[in-house]
PDB file of N, CA and C in Angstrom:
ATOM      1  N   LEU A 146     -17.436  -5.304   0.935  1.00 84.00           N
ATOM      2  CA  LEU A 146     -16.683  -4.560   2.268  1.00 84.00           C
ATOM      3  C   LEU A 146     -17.365  -4.934   3.331  1.00 84.00           C
ATOM      4  N   ASP A 147     -18.357  -5.468   3.113  1.00 88.00           N
ATOM      5  CA  ASP A 147     -19.147  -5.921   4.473  1.00 88.00           C
ATOM      6  C   ASP A 147     -19.644  -4.900   5.302  1.00 88.00           C
ATOM      7  N   GLY A 148     -19.931  -3.973   4.683  1.00 89.00           N
ATOM      8  CA  GLY A 148     -20.820  -2.769   5.561  1.00 89.00           C
ATOM      9  C   GLY A 148     -19.637  -1.436   5.624  1.00 89.00           C
ATOM     10  N   LYS A 149     -18.730  -1.848   5.328  1.00 88.00           N
ATOM     11  CA  LYS A 149     -17.543  -0.648   5.395  1.00 88.00           C
ATOM     12  C   LYS A 149     -17.375   0.191   4.780  1.00 88.00           C
ATOM     13  N   ASP A 150     -16.965   1.554   5.023  1.00 91.00           N
ATOM     14  CA  ASP A 150     -17.086   2.659   3.768  1.00 91.00           C
ATOM     15  C   ASP A 150     -16.121   2.328   2.607  1.00 91.00           C
ATOM     16  N   PRO A 151     -16.722   2.369   1.651  1.00 88.00           N
ATOM     17  CA  PRO A 151     -15.942   2.287   0.485  1.00 88.00           C
ATOM     18  C   PRO A 151     -15.176   3.245  -0.011  1.00 88.00           C
ATOM     19  N   ARG A 152     -15.379   4.635   0.787  1.00 89.00           N
ATOM     20  CA  ARG A 152     -13.918   5.583   0.713  1.00 89.00           C
ATOM     21  C   ARG A 152     -13.195   5.445   1.500  1.00 89.00           C
ATOM     22  N   ALA A 153     -12.881   4.180   2.456  1.00 91.00           N
ATOM     23  CA  ALA A 153     -11.746   3.726   3.354  1.00 91.00           C
ATOM     24  C   ALA A 153     -10.645   3.870   2.411  1.00 91.00           C
ATOM     25  N   PRO A 154      -9.404   4.491   2.957  1.00 88.00           N
ATOM     26  CA  PRO A 154      -8.257   4.363   2.292  1.00 88.00           C
ATOM     27  C   PRO A 154      -7.669   2.873   2.121  1.00 88.00           C
ATOM     28  N   LEU A 155      -7.968   2.097   2.687  1.00 87.00           N
ATOM     29  CA  LEU A 155      -7.612   0.667   2.491  1.00 87.00           C
ATOM     30  C   LEU A 155      -8.738  -0.005   1.661  1.00 87.00           C
ATOM     31  N   ALA A 156      -9.925   0.331   1.432  1.00 87.00           N
ATOM     32  CA  ALA A 156     -10.537  -0.152   0.653  1.00 87.00           C
ATOM     33  C   ALA A 156     -10.302   0.642  -1.004  1.00 87.00           C
ATOM     34  N   SER A 157     -10.099   1.748  -0.893  1.00 88.00           N
ATOM     35  CA  SER A 157      -9.850   2.475  -2.544  1.00 88.00           C
ATOM     36  C   SER A 157      -8.668   3.374  -2.123  1.00 88.00           C
ATOM     37  N   PRO A 158      -7.472   3.301  -2.332  1.00 89.00           N
ATOM     38  CA  PRO A 158      -6.143   4.111  -2.255  1.00 89.00           C
ATOM     39  C   PRO A 158      -6.691   5.500  -3.099  1.00 89.00           C
ATOM     40  N   ILE A 159      -7.455   5.625  -3.691  1.00 91.00           N
ATOM     41  CA  ILE A 159      -7.703   6.767  -4.288  1.00 91.00           C
ATOM     42  C   ILE A 159      -8.245   8.069  -3.140  1.00 91.00           C
ATOM     43  N   HIS A 160      -8.633   7.345  -2.034  1.00 93.00           N
ATOM     44  CA  HIS A 160      -9.207   8.426  -0.931  1.00 93.00           C
ATOM     45  C   HIS A 160      -7.944   8.359   0.086  1.00 93.00           C
ATOM     46  N   ALA A 161      -6.795   7.624   0.109  1.00 94.00           N
ATOM     47  CA  ALA A 161      -5.626   7.662   0.859  1.00 94.00           C
ATOM     48  C   ALA A 161      -4.629   8.884   0.691  1.00 94.00           C
ATOM     49  N   ASP A 162      -3.985   9.360   1.947  1.00 96.00           N
ATOM     50  CA  ASP A 162      -2.955  10.193   1.660  1.00 96.00           C
ATOM     51  C   ASP A 162      -1.866   9.444   0.876  1.00 96.00           C
ATOM     52  N   LEU A 163      -1.498   9.972  -0.275  1.00 97.00           N
ATOM     53  CA  LEU A 163      -0.520   9.356  -0.981  1.00 97.00           C
ATOM     54  C   LEU A 163       0.850  10.102  -1.119  1.00 97.00           C
ATOM     55  N   THR A 164       1.151  11.041  -0.144  1.00 97.00           N
ATOM     56  CA  THR A 164       2.279  11.891   0.043  1.00 97.00           C
ATOM     57  C   THR A 164       3.346  10.969   0.564  1.00 97.00           C
ATOM     58  N   GLY A 165       4.487  10.797  -0.236  1.00 97.00           N
ATOM     59  CA  GLY A 165       5.584  10.210   0.010  1.00 97.00           C
ATOM     60  C   GLY A 165       5.547   8.921  -0.426  1.00 97.00           C
ATOM     61  N   LEU A 166       4.481   8.598  -1.424  1.00 97.00           N
ATOM     62  CA  LEU A 166       4.778   7.094  -2.046  1.00 97.00           C
ATOM     63  C   LEU A 166       6.188   7.228  -3.100  1.00 97.00           C
ATOM     64  N   PRO A 167       6.792   6.191  -3.220  1.00 97.00           N
ATOM     65  CA  PRO A 167       7.672   6.100  -4.432  1.00 97.00           C
ATOM     66  C   PRO A 167       6.933   6.130  -5.941  1.00 97.00           C
ATOM     67  N   PRO A 168       7.817   6.023  -6.722  1.00 98.00           N
ATOM     68  CA  PRO A 168       7.293   6.657  -8.320  1.00 98.00           C
ATOM     69  C   PRO A 168       6.478   5.170  -8.446  1.00 98.00           C
ATOM     70  N   LEU A 169       5.251   5.971  -9.190  1.00 98.00           N
ATOM     71  CA  LEU A 169       4.145   4.453  -9.584  1.00 98.00           C
ATOM     72  C   LEU A 169       4.084   4.576 -11.095  1.00 98.00           C
ATOM     73  N   LEU A 170       4.032   3.059 -11.605  1.00 99.00           N
ATOM     74  CA  LEU A 170       3.738   2.734 -12.773  1.00 99.00           C
ATOM     75  C   LEU A 170       2.347   2.109 -12.838  1.00 99.00           C
ATOM     76  N   LEU A 171       1.410   2.841 -13.387  1.00 98.00           N
ATOM     77  CA  LEU A 171       0.022   2.440 -13.596  1.00 98.00           C
ATOM     78  C   LEU A 171      -0.100   1.956 -15.113  1.00 98.00           C
ATOM     79  N   GLN A 172      -0.563   0.422 -15.195  1.00 98.00           N
ATOM     80  CA  GLN A 172      -0.591   0.192 -16.426  1.00 98.00           C
ATOM     81  C   GLN A 172      -2.284  -0.376 -16.290  1.00 98.00           C
ATOM     82  N   VAL A 173      -2.677  -0.088 -17.501  1.00 98.00           N
ATOM     83  CA  VAL A 173      -4.360   0.150 -17.496  1.00 98.00           C
ATOM     84  C   VAL A 173      -4.974  -0.381 -18.933  1.00 98.00           C
ATOM     85  N   GLY A 174      -5.637  -1.348 -18.863  1.00 97.00           N
ATOM     86  CA  GLY A 174      -6.276  -1.556 -20.201  1.00 97.00           C
ATOM     87  C   GLY A 174      -7.229  -0.422 -20.858  1.00 97.00           C
ATOM     88  N   GLY A 175      -6.974  -0.251 -22.082  1.00 97.00           N
ATOM     89  CA  GLY A 175      -8.283   0.363 -22.803  1.00 97.00           C
ATOM     90  C   GLY A 175      -9.537   0.147 -22.569  1.00 97.00           C
ATOM     91  N   ILE A 176      -9.818  -1.101 -22.314  1.00 97.00           N
ATOM     92  CA  ILE A 176     -11.089  -1.459 -22.097  1.00 97.00           C
ATOM     93  C   ILE A 176     -11.575  -2.024 -20.545  1.00 97.00           C
ATOM     94  N   GLU A 177     -10.600  -1.576 -19.697  1.00 94.00           N
ATOM     95  CA  GLU A 177     -10.720  -1.724 -18.202  1.00 94.00           C
ATOM     96  C   GLU A 177     -11.882  -1.346 -17.517  1.00 94.00           C
ATOM     97  N   VAL A 178     -12.307  -1.877 -16.745  1.00 93.00           N
ATOM     98  CA  VAL A 178     -13.160  -1.371 -15.734  1.00 93.00           C
ATOM     99  C   VAL A 178     -12.990  -0.192 -14.942  1.00 93.00           C
ATOM    100  N   LEU A 179     -11.844  -0.334 -14.561  1.00 93.00           N
ATOM    101  CA  LEU A 179     -11.184   0.675 -13.665  1.00 93.00           C
ATOM    102  C   LEU A 179     -10.288   1.657 -14.212  1.00 93.00           C
ATOM    103  N   LEU A 180     -10.424   1.966 -15.578  1.00 96.00           N
ATOM    104  CA  LEU A 180      -9.895   3.008 -16.325  1.00 96.00           C
ATOM    105  C   LEU A 180     -10.061   4.508 -15.756  1.00 96.00           C
ATOM    106  N   ASP A 181     -11.261   4.766 -15.405  1.00 96.00           N
ATOM    107  CA  ASP A 181     -11.398   6.080 -15.158  1.00 96.00           C
ATOM    108  C   ASP A 181     -10.644   6.249 -13.358  1.00 96.00           C
ATOM    109  N   ASP A 182     -11.056   4.971 -12.616  1.00 94.00           N
ATOM    110  CA  ASP A 182     -10.359   5.111 -11.444  1.00 94.00           C
ATOM    111  C   ASP A 182      -9.044   5.465 -11.540  1.00 94.00           C
ATOM    112  N   SER A 183      -8.215   4.615 -12.359  1.00 96.00           N
ATOM    113  CA  SER A 183      -6.784   4.581 -12.585  1.00 96.00           C
ATOM    114  C   SER A 183      -6.377   6.038 -12.627  1.00 96.00           C
ATOM    115  N   THR A 184      -7.170   6.713 -13.971  1.00 97.00           N
ATOM    116  CA  THR A 184      -6.756   8.152 -14.063  1.00 97.00           C
ATOM    117  C   THR A 184      -6.953   9.182 -12.867  1.00 97.00           C
ATOM    118  N   ALA A 185      -8.153   8.894 -12.106  1.00 96.00           N
ATOM    119  CA  ALA A 185      -8.160   9.671 -11.082  1.00 96.00           C
ATOM    120  C   ALA A 185      -7.187   9.334 -10.050  1.00 96.00           C
ATOM    121  N   LEU A 186      -6.390   8.287  -9.810  1.00 96.00           N
ATOM    122  CA  LEU A 186      -5.404   7.871  -8.991  1.00 96.00           C
ATOM    123  C   LEU A 186      -4.164   8.433  -9.500  1.00 96.00           C
ATOM    124  N   LYS A 187      -3.784   8.374 -10.959  1.00 98.00           N
ATOM    125  CA  LYS A 187      -2.746   9.239 -11.298  1.00 98.00           C
ATOM    126  C   LYS A 187      -3.038  10.845 -11.108  1.00 98.00           C
ATOM    127  N   SER A 188      -4.076  11.470 -11.098  1.00 98.00           N
ATOM    128  CA  SER A 188      -4.020  13.122 -10.572  1.00 98.00           C
ATOM    129  C   SER A 188      -3.661  12.963  -9.153  1.00 98.00           C
ATOM    130  N   ARG A 189      -4.835  12.073  -8.397  1.00 97.00           N
ATOM    131  CA  ARG A 189      -4.564  12.356  -7.048  1.00 97.00           C
ATOM    132  C   ARG A 189      -2.897  12.208  -6.642  1.00 97.00           C
ATOM    133  N   ALA A 190      -2.331  11.275  -7.112  1.00 98.00           N
ATOM    134  CA  ALA A 190      -0.957  10.970  -6.715  1.00 98.00           C
ATOM    135  C   ALA A 190       0.191  11.954  -7.343  1.00 98.00           C
ATOM    136  N   LYS A 191      -0.221  12.594  -8.357  1.00 98.00           N
ATOM    137  CA  LYS A 191       0.530  13.777  -9.077  1.00 98.00           C
ATOM    138  C   LYS A 191       0.403  14.937  -7.946  1.00 98.00           C
ATOM    139  N   GLU A 192      -0.841  15.055  -7.155  1.00 97.00           N
ATOM    140  CA  GLU A 192      -1.047  16.391  -6.882  1.00 97.00           C
ATOM    141  C   GLU A 192      -0.501  16.265  -5.398  1.00 97.00           C
ATOM    142  N   ALA A 193      -0.026  14.788  -4.960  1.00 98.00           N
ATOM    143  CA  ALA A 193       0.679  14.715  -3.737  1.00 98.00           C
ATOM    144  C   ALA A 193       2.211  14.740  -3.847  1.00 98.00           C
ATOM    145  N   GLY A 194       2.659  14.950  -5.166  1.00 98.00           N
ATOM    146  CA  GLY A 194       4.027  15.094  -5.447  1.00 98.00           C
ATOM    147  C   GLY A 194       4.578  13.746  -6.053  1.00 98.00           C
ATOM    148  N   VAL A 195       3.830  12.871  -6.129  1.00 98.00           N
ATOM    149  CA  VAL A 195       4.361  11.326  -6.649  1.00 98.00           C
ATOM    150  C   VAL A 195       4.846  11.538  -7.885  1.00 98.00           C
ATOM    151  N   SER A 196       5.815  10.631  -8.394  1.00 98.00           N
ATOM    152  CA  SER A 196       5.972  10.782  -9.913  1.00 98.00           C
ATOM    153  C   SER A 196       5.300   9.506 -10.419  1.00 98.00           C
ATOM    154  N   VAL A 197       4.593   9.677 -11.267  1.00 98.00           N
ATOM    155  CA  VAL A 197       3.539   8.785 -11.735  1.00 98.00           C
ATOM    156  C   VAL A 197       3.646   8.378 -13.235  1.00 98.00           C
ATOM    157  N   GLU A 198       3.872   7.459 -13.820  1.00 98.00           N
ATOM    158  CA  GLU A 198       3.621   7.056 -15.149  1.00 98.00           C
ATOM    159  C   GLU A 198       2.512   6.147 -15.580  1.00 98.00           C
ATOM    160  N   MET A 199       1.657   6.492 -16.500  1.00 98.00           N
ATOM    161  CA  MET A 199       0.310   5.721 -16.365  1.00 98.00           C
ATOM    162  C   MET A 199       0.536   5.187 -17.820  1.00 98.00           C
ATOM    163  N   GLU A 200       0.263   3.973 -18.397  1.00 98.00           N
ATOM    164  CA  GLU A 200       0.398   3.257 -19.718  1.00 98.00           C
ATOM    165  C   GLU A 200      -1.266   2.667 -19.839  1.00 98.00           C
ATOM    166  N   VAL A 201      -1.635   3.325 -21.075  1.00 98.00           N
ATOM    167  CA  VAL A 201      -3.019   2.755 -21.216  1.00 98.00           C
ATOM    168  C   VAL A 201      -2.680   1.806 -22.701  1.00 98.00           C
ATOM    169  N   TRP A 202      -3.064   0.531 -22.388  1.00 98.00           N
ATOM    170  CA  TRP A 202      -2.888  -0.678 -23.466  1.00 98.00           C
ATOM    171  C   TRP A 202      -4.298  -0.493 -23.921  1.00 98.00           C
ATOM    172  N   ASP A 203      -3.989  -0.424 -25.348  1.00 97.00           N
ATOM    173  CA  ASP A 203      -5.464  -0.676 -26.249  1.00 97.00           C
ATOM    174  C   ASP A 203      -5.913  -2.024 -25.885  1.00 97.00           C
ATOM    175  N   ASP A 204      -7.398  -2.043 -26.266  1.00 96.00           N
ATOM    176  CA  ASP A 204      -8.134  -3.345 -26.052  1.00 96.00           C
ATOM    177  C   ASP A 204      -7.709  -4.314 -24.878  1.00 96.00           C
ATOM    178  N   MET A 205      -7.131  -3.817 -23.990  1.00 97.00           N
ATOM    179  CA  MET A 205      -6.684  -4.885 -23.160  1.00 97.00           C
ATOM    180  C   MET A 205      -7.838  -4.646 -21.911  1.00 97.00           C
ATOM    181  N   PRO A 206      -8.023  -5.855 -21.314  1.00 96.00           N
ATOM    182  CA  PRO A 206      -9.159  -6.265 -20.159  1.00 96.00           C
ATOM    183  C   PRO A 206      -8.404  -5.790 -18.881  1.00 96.00           C
ATOM    184  N   HIS A 207      -9.297  -5.831 -17.772  1.00 95.00           N
ATOM    185  CA  HIS A 207      -9.008  -6.305 -16.441  1.00 95.00           C
ATOM    186  C   HIS A 207      -7.872  -7.125 -16.148  1.00 95.00           C
ATOM    187  N   VAL A 208      -6.826  -7.177 -15.544  1.00 95.00           N
ATOM    188  CA  VAL A 208      -5.868  -7.728 -15.501  1.00 95.00           C
ATOM    189  C   VAL A 208      -4.953  -8.844 -16.485  1.00 95.00           C
ATOM    190  N   TRP A 209      -5.102  -8.122 -17.603  1.00 96.00           N
ATOM    191  CA  TRP A 209      -4.456  -8.883 -18.796  1.00 96.00           C
ATOM    192  C   TRP A 209      -3.338  -9.532 -18.688  1.00 96.00           C
ATOM    193  N   HIS A 210      -2.517  -8.838 -17.629  1.00 97.00           N
ATOM    194  CA  HIS A 210      -1.165  -9.509 -17.477  1.00 97.00           C
ATOM    195  C   HIS A 210      -1.212 -10.852 -16.912  1.00 97.00           C
ATOM    196  N   HIS A 211      -2.417 -11.484 -16.524  1.00 97.00           N
ATOM    197  CA  HIS A 211      -2.395 -12.796 -16.154  1.00 97.00           C
ATOM    198  C   HIS A 211      -2.390 -13.404 -17.482  1.00 97.00           C
ATOM    199  N   TYR A 212      -2.489 -13.356 -18.582  1.00 97.00           N
ATOM    200  CA  TYR A 212      -2.704 -14.079 -19.853  1.00 97.00           C
ATOM    201  C   TYR A 212      -1.501 -14.212 -20.638  1.00 97.00           C
ATOM    202  N   ALA A 213      -0.381 -13.597 -19.854  1.00 98.00           N
ATOM    203  CA  ALA A 213       1.106 -13.507 -20.363  1.00 98.00           C
ATOM    204  C   ALA A 213       1.094 -15.055 -21.401  1.00 98.00           C
ATOM    205  N   PRO A 214       0.975 -16.081 -20.621  1.00 98.00           N
ATOM    206  CA  PRO A 214       1.316 -17.442 -21.628  1.00 98.00           C
ATOM    207  C   PRO A 214       0.862 -17.343 -23.055  1.00 98.00           C
ATOM    208  N   ILE A 215      -0.247 -16.885 -23.211  1.00 98.00           N
ATOM    209  CA  ILE A 215      -0.872 -16.531 -24.479  1.00 98.00           C
ATOM    210  C   ILE A 215      -1.125 -15.366 -25.103  1.00 98.00           C
ATOM    211  N   LEU A 216      -0.916 -14.097 -24.543  1.00 97.00           N
ATOM    212  CA  LEU A 216      -1.058 -12.860 -25.041  1.00 97.00           C
ATOM    213  C   LEU A 216       0.155 -11.836 -25.017  1.00 97.00           C
ATOM    214  N   PRO A 217       0.744 -11.725 -26.156  1.00 98.00           N
ATOM    215  CA  PRO A 217       1.956 -10.996 -26.473  1.00 98.00           C
ATOM    216  C   PRO A 217       1.872  -9.679 -25.906  1.00 98.00           C
ATOM    217  N   GLU A 218       0.837  -8.987 -25.680  1.00 98.00           N
ATOM    218  CA  GLU A 218       0.693  -7.977 -24.954  1.00 98.00           C
ATOM    219  C   GLU A 218       1.157  -7.637 -23.529  1.00 98.00           C
ATOM    220  N   ALA A 219       0.564  -9.202 -22.721  1.00 98.00           N
ATOM    221  CA  ALA A 219       0.927  -9.196 -21.510  1.00 98.00           C
ATOM    222  C   ALA A 219       2.322  -9.250 -20.986  1.00 98.00           C
ATOM    223  N   ARG A 220       2.861 -10.074 -21.768  1.00 98.00           N
ATOM    224  CA  ARG A 220       4.446 -10.288 -21.876  1.00 98.00           C
ATOM    225  C   ARG A 220       5.072  -9.101 -22.019  1.00 98.00           C
ATOM    226  N   LYS A 221       4.773  -8.069 -22.906  1.00 98.00           N
ATOM    227  CA  LYS A 221       5.434  -6.709 -23.097  1.00 98.00           C
ATOM    228  C   LYS A 221       5.139  -6.069 -21.868  1.00 98.00           C
ATOM    229  N   ALA A 222       4.001  -5.872 -21.384  1.00 98.00           N
ATOM    230  CA  ALA A 222       3.658  -4.976 -20.153  1.00 98.00           C
ATOM    231  C   ALA A 222       4.437  -5.528 -18.906  1.00 98.00           C
ATOM    232  N   ILE A 223       4.494  -6.972 -18.732  1.00 99.00           N
ATOM    233  CA  ILE A 223       5.357  -7.413 -17.711  1.00 99.00           C
ATOM    234  C   ILE A 223       6.819  -6.835 -17.766  1.00 99.00           C
ATOM    235  N   GLY A 224       7.433  -6.828 -19.016  1.00 98.00           N
ATOM    236  CA  GLY A 224       8.614  -6.468 -19.340  1.00 98.00           C
ATOM    237  C   GLY A 224       9.087  -5.219 -19.174  1.00 98.00           C
ATOM    238  N   LYS A 225       7.848  -4.238 -19.285  1.00 99.00           N
ATOM    239  CA  LYS A 225       7.788  -2.692 -19.045  1.00 99.00           C
ATOM    240  C   LYS A 225       7.924  -2.694 -17.543  1.00 99.00           C
ATOM    241  N   ILE A 226       7.343  -3.208 -16.618  1.00 99.00           N
ATOM    242  CA  ILE A 226       7.091  -3.539 -15.429  1.00 99.00           C
ATOM    243  C   ILE A 226       8.513  -3.627 -14.703  1.00 99.00           C
ATOM    244  N   GLY A 227       9.236  -4.489 -15.430  1.00 98.00           N
ATOM    245  CA  GLY A 227      10.473  -5.053 -14.754  1.00 98.00           C
ATOM    246  C   GLY A 227      11.816  -3.469 -15.254  1.00 98.00           C
ATOM    247  N   GLU A 228      11.639  -3.208 -16.605  1.00 98.00           N
ATOM    248  CA  GLU A 228      12.407  -1.624 -16.557  1.00 98.00           C
ATOM    249  C   GLU A 228      11.987  -0.807 -15.855  1.00 98.00           C
ATOM    250  N   PHE A 229      10.874  -0.408 -15.549  1.00 98.00           N
ATOM    251  CA  PHE A 229      10.546   0.600 -14.512  1.00 98.00           C
ATOM    252  C   PHE A 229      11.128   0.326 -13.122  1.00 98.00           C
ATOM    253  N   VAL A 230      11.156  -0.976 -12.608  1.00 98.00           N
ATOM    254  CA  VAL A 230      11.742  -1.252 -11.194  1.00 98.00           C
ATOM    255  C   VAL A 230      12.945  -0.844 -11.470  1.00 98.00           C
ATOM    256  N   LEU A 231      13.776  -1.651 -12.421  1.00 98.00           N
ATOM    257  CA  LEU A 231      15.243  -1.566 -12.444  1.00 98.00           C
ATOM    258  C   LEU A 231      15.698   0.500 -12.840  1.00 98.00           C
ATOM    259  N   ARG A 232      14.830   0.796 -13.676  1.00 97.00           N
ATOM    260  CA  ARG A 232      14.976   2.446 -13.413  1.00 97.00           C
ATOM    261  C   ARG A 232      15.155   3.198 -12.185  1.00 97.00           C
ATOM    262  N   HIS A 233      14.153   2.584 -11.128  1.00 97.00           N
ATOM    263  CA  HIS A 233      14.035   3.183  -9.860  1.00 97.00           C
ATOM    264  C   HIS A 233      14.565   2.215  -9.062  1.00 97.00           C
ATOM    265  N   THR A 234      15.178   1.258  -8.884  1.00 95.00           N
ATOM    266  CA  THR A 234      15.929   0.540  -8.084  1.00 95.00           C
ATOM    267  C   THR A 234      17.486   0.524  -8.266  1.00 95.00           C
ATOM    268  N   GLY A 235      17.706   0.552  -9.544  1.00 82.00           N
ATOM    269  CA  GLY A 235      19.312   0.275 -10.284  1.00 82.00           C
ATOM    270  C   GLY A 235      20.061   1.152  -9.929  1.00 82.00           C
TER     271      GLY A 235
END
């Protein structure tokens, strides 16, 4: 962060004003380094009146979606993202 405040909203959205955000889908791995932060973000968004869905995927690491060519769970998660987008935009 080059000396910048780690609590700045652009550095960590958990510290931002989340009011007015569209519905959120949080997909987080069960062994994700940011699992606690994702849970806190979900709480903060709900407090701001944002509709939030959070999926915790067992045994998945950070950015497991990147492994879609070899990981069935990643392909399934990406499919669920598409379903979420269609539900909220279609």
